[in-house]
Amino acid sequence: MLAALNGWAKAWSDKDVRGYLGHYASDFDTPKGASRKEWAEERRARIEDKGRISVKVSNATVSINGNTATVRYRQIYNSDRLTVDSRKTLIFVKQGNRWLIKQERSGG
């Protein structure tokens, strides 16, 4: 579970958009009702637009219930324009042999 979380954060930090998007389930709950394609294009633009990105994960707690896992953690995001230290929650679903992100929430 933590390998999936850290792999996602590393892909984001490396600006590996394909790898980053690959951590999301096909039925990911996009924000504001955007289509998956619109959301992915917006994420790609925001990631590629940054000169430098660093995403660090700490204090992760995991609870697993069957094929669903809830991960609560502190995320420290740094780019050349922004620094944010916040609590995040990711809901993962197991698809095949991979844990993929189904939902993201800010706060505890």
CSV table of C-alpha atoms in Angstrom, one decimal:
chain,number,residue,atom,x,y,z
A,1,MET,CA,0.0,0.0,0.0
A,2,LEU,CA,2.7,2.5,1.0
A,3,ALA,CA,4.7,1.5,-2.1
A,4,ALA,CA,1.7,2.6,-4.3
A,5,LEU,CA,1.5,5.9,-2.3
A,6,ASN,CA,5.3,6.6,-2.6
A,7,GLY,CA,5.3,5.6,-6.3
A,8,TRP,CA,2.6,8.1,-7.0
A,9,ALA,CA,4.5,10.8,-5.1
A,10,LYS,CA,7.7,10.0,-6.8
A,11,ALA,CA,6.1,10.1,-10.3
A,12,TRP,CA,4.6,13.5,-9.4
A,13,SER,CA,8.0,14.8,-8.1
A,14,ASP,CA,9.8,13.5,-11.2
A,15,LYS,CA,7.2,15.2,-13.4
A,16,ASP,CA,6.5,11.8,-15.0
A,17,VAL,CA,2.9,12.6,-16.1
A,18,ARG,CA,2.3,9.2,-17.6
A,19,GLY,CA,3.5,7.4,-14.5
A,20,TYR,CA,1.5,9.8,-12.2
A,21,LEU,CA,-1.7,9.4,-14.1
A,22,GLY,CA,-1.1,5.6,-14.2
A,23,HIS,CA,-1.7,5.6,-10.4
A,24,TYR,CA,-5.3,6.6,-10.8
A,25,ALA,CA,-8.2,4.1,-11.3
A,26,SER,CA,-10.1,4.3,-14.5
A,27,ASP,CA,-13.2,5.3,-12.4
A,28,PHE,CA,-11.4,7.9,-10.4
A,29,ASP,CA,-13.8,10.4,-8.9
A,30,THR,CA,-12.7,13.6,-10.6
A,31,PRO,CA,-13.2,16.9,-8.9
A,32,LYS,CA,-16.0,19.2,-10.0
A,33,GLY,CA,-17.6,16.6,-12.2
A,34,ALA,CA,-14.9,17.0,-14.9
A,35,SER,CA,-14.5,14.1,-17.4
A,36,ARG,CA,-11.5,11.9,-16.8
A,37,LYS,CA,-9.9,13.3,-20.0
A,38,GLU,CA,-10.4,16.9,-19.0
A,39,TRP,CA,-9.0,16.2,-15.5
A,40,ALA,CA,-6.0,14.4,-16.9
A,41,GLU,CA,-5.3,17.2,-19.4
A,42,GLU,CA,-5.5,19.8,-16.6
A,43,ARG,CA,-3.2,17.7,-14.4
A,44,ARG,CA,-0.7,17.3,-17.2
A,45,ALA,CA,-0.6,21.1,-17.9
A,46,ARG,CA,-0.2,21.9,-14.2
A,47,ILE,CA,2.6,19.4,-13.7
A,48,GLU,CA,4.5,20.2,-16.9
A,49,ASP,CA,4.2,23.9,-16.2
A,50,LYS,CA,6.3,23.7,-13.0
A,51,GLY,CA,10.0,24.1,-13.2
A,52,ARG,CA,10.5,21.9,-10.1
A,53,ILE,CA,8.2,19.8,-8.0
A,54,SER,CA,8.8,17.9,-4.8
A,55,VAL,CA,6.1,15.8,-3.1
A,56,LYS,CA,6.9,14.2,0.2
A,57,VAL,CA,4.7,11.9,2.2
A,58,SER,CA,4.9,11.4,5.9
A,59,ASN,CA,2.9,10.1,8.9
A,60,ALA,CA,0.8,7.7,6.6
A,61,THR,CA,-1.8,5.5,8.3
A,62,VAL,CA,-3.5,2.8,6.3
A,63,SER,CA,-6.7,1.0,6.8
A,64,ILE,CA,-7.7,-1.8,4.4
A,65,ASN,CA,-11.2,-3.3,4.0
A,66,GLY,CA,-11.3,-5.9,1.3
A,67,ASN,CA,-10.3,-4.3,-2.0
A,68,THR,CA,-10.5,-0.7,-0.6
A,69,ALA,CA,-7.8,1.1,1.4
A,70,THR,CA,-7.9,4.5,3.0
A,71,VAL,CA,-4.6,6.3,3.5
A,72,ARG,CA,-4.3,9.4,5.6
A,73,TYR,CA,-1.1,11.3,5.5
A,74,ARG,CA,0.7,14.6,5.6
A,75,GLN,CA,1.8,15.9,2.2
A,76,ILE,CA,4.5,18.4,1.8
A,77,TYR,CA,4.4,19.9,-1.7
A,78,ASN,CA,7.0,22.3,-3.0
A,79,SER,CA,7.3,23.8,-6.4
A,80,ASP,CA,9.2,26.9,-7.7
A,81,ARG,CA,6.0,28.8,-7.0
A,82,LEU,CA,4.2,27.2,-4.0
A,83,THR,CA,4.8,25.4,-0.7
A,84,VAL,CA,1.9,23.6,0.9
A,85,ASP,CA,2.0,21.3,4.0
A,86,SER,CA,-1.4,19.7,4.4
A,87,ARG,CA,-3.3,16.6,5.5
A,88,LYS,CA,-4.6,14.4,2.7
A,89,THR,CA,-6.7,11.3,2.4
A,90,LEU,CA,-6.5,8.9,-0.6
A,91,ILE,CA,-9.0,6.1,-1.2
A,92,PHE,CA,-7.3,3.3,-3.1
A,93,VAL,CA,-9.1,0.3,-4.8
A,94,LYS,CA,-7.4,-2.9,-5.8
A,95,GLN,CA,-7.6,-3.5,-9.5
A,96,GLY,CA,-5.8,-6.7,-10.6
A,97,ASN,CA,-2.6,-6.7,-8.6
A,98,ARG,CA,-2.3,-2.9,-8.3
A,99,TRP,CA,-3.7,-0.4,-5.8
A,100,LEU,CA,-5.0,2.6,-7.7
A,101,ILE,CA,-6.4,5.9,-6.5
A,102,LYS,CA,-10.2,6.1,-6.6
A,103,GLN,CA,-10.7,9.4,-4.6
A,104,GLU,CA,-8.6,12.2,-3.2
A,105,ARG,CA,-9.6,14.5,-0.3
A,106,SER,CA,-7.9,17.4,1.5
A,107,GLY,CA,-8.0,17.4,5.3
A,108,GLY,CA,-8.0,14.5,7.7
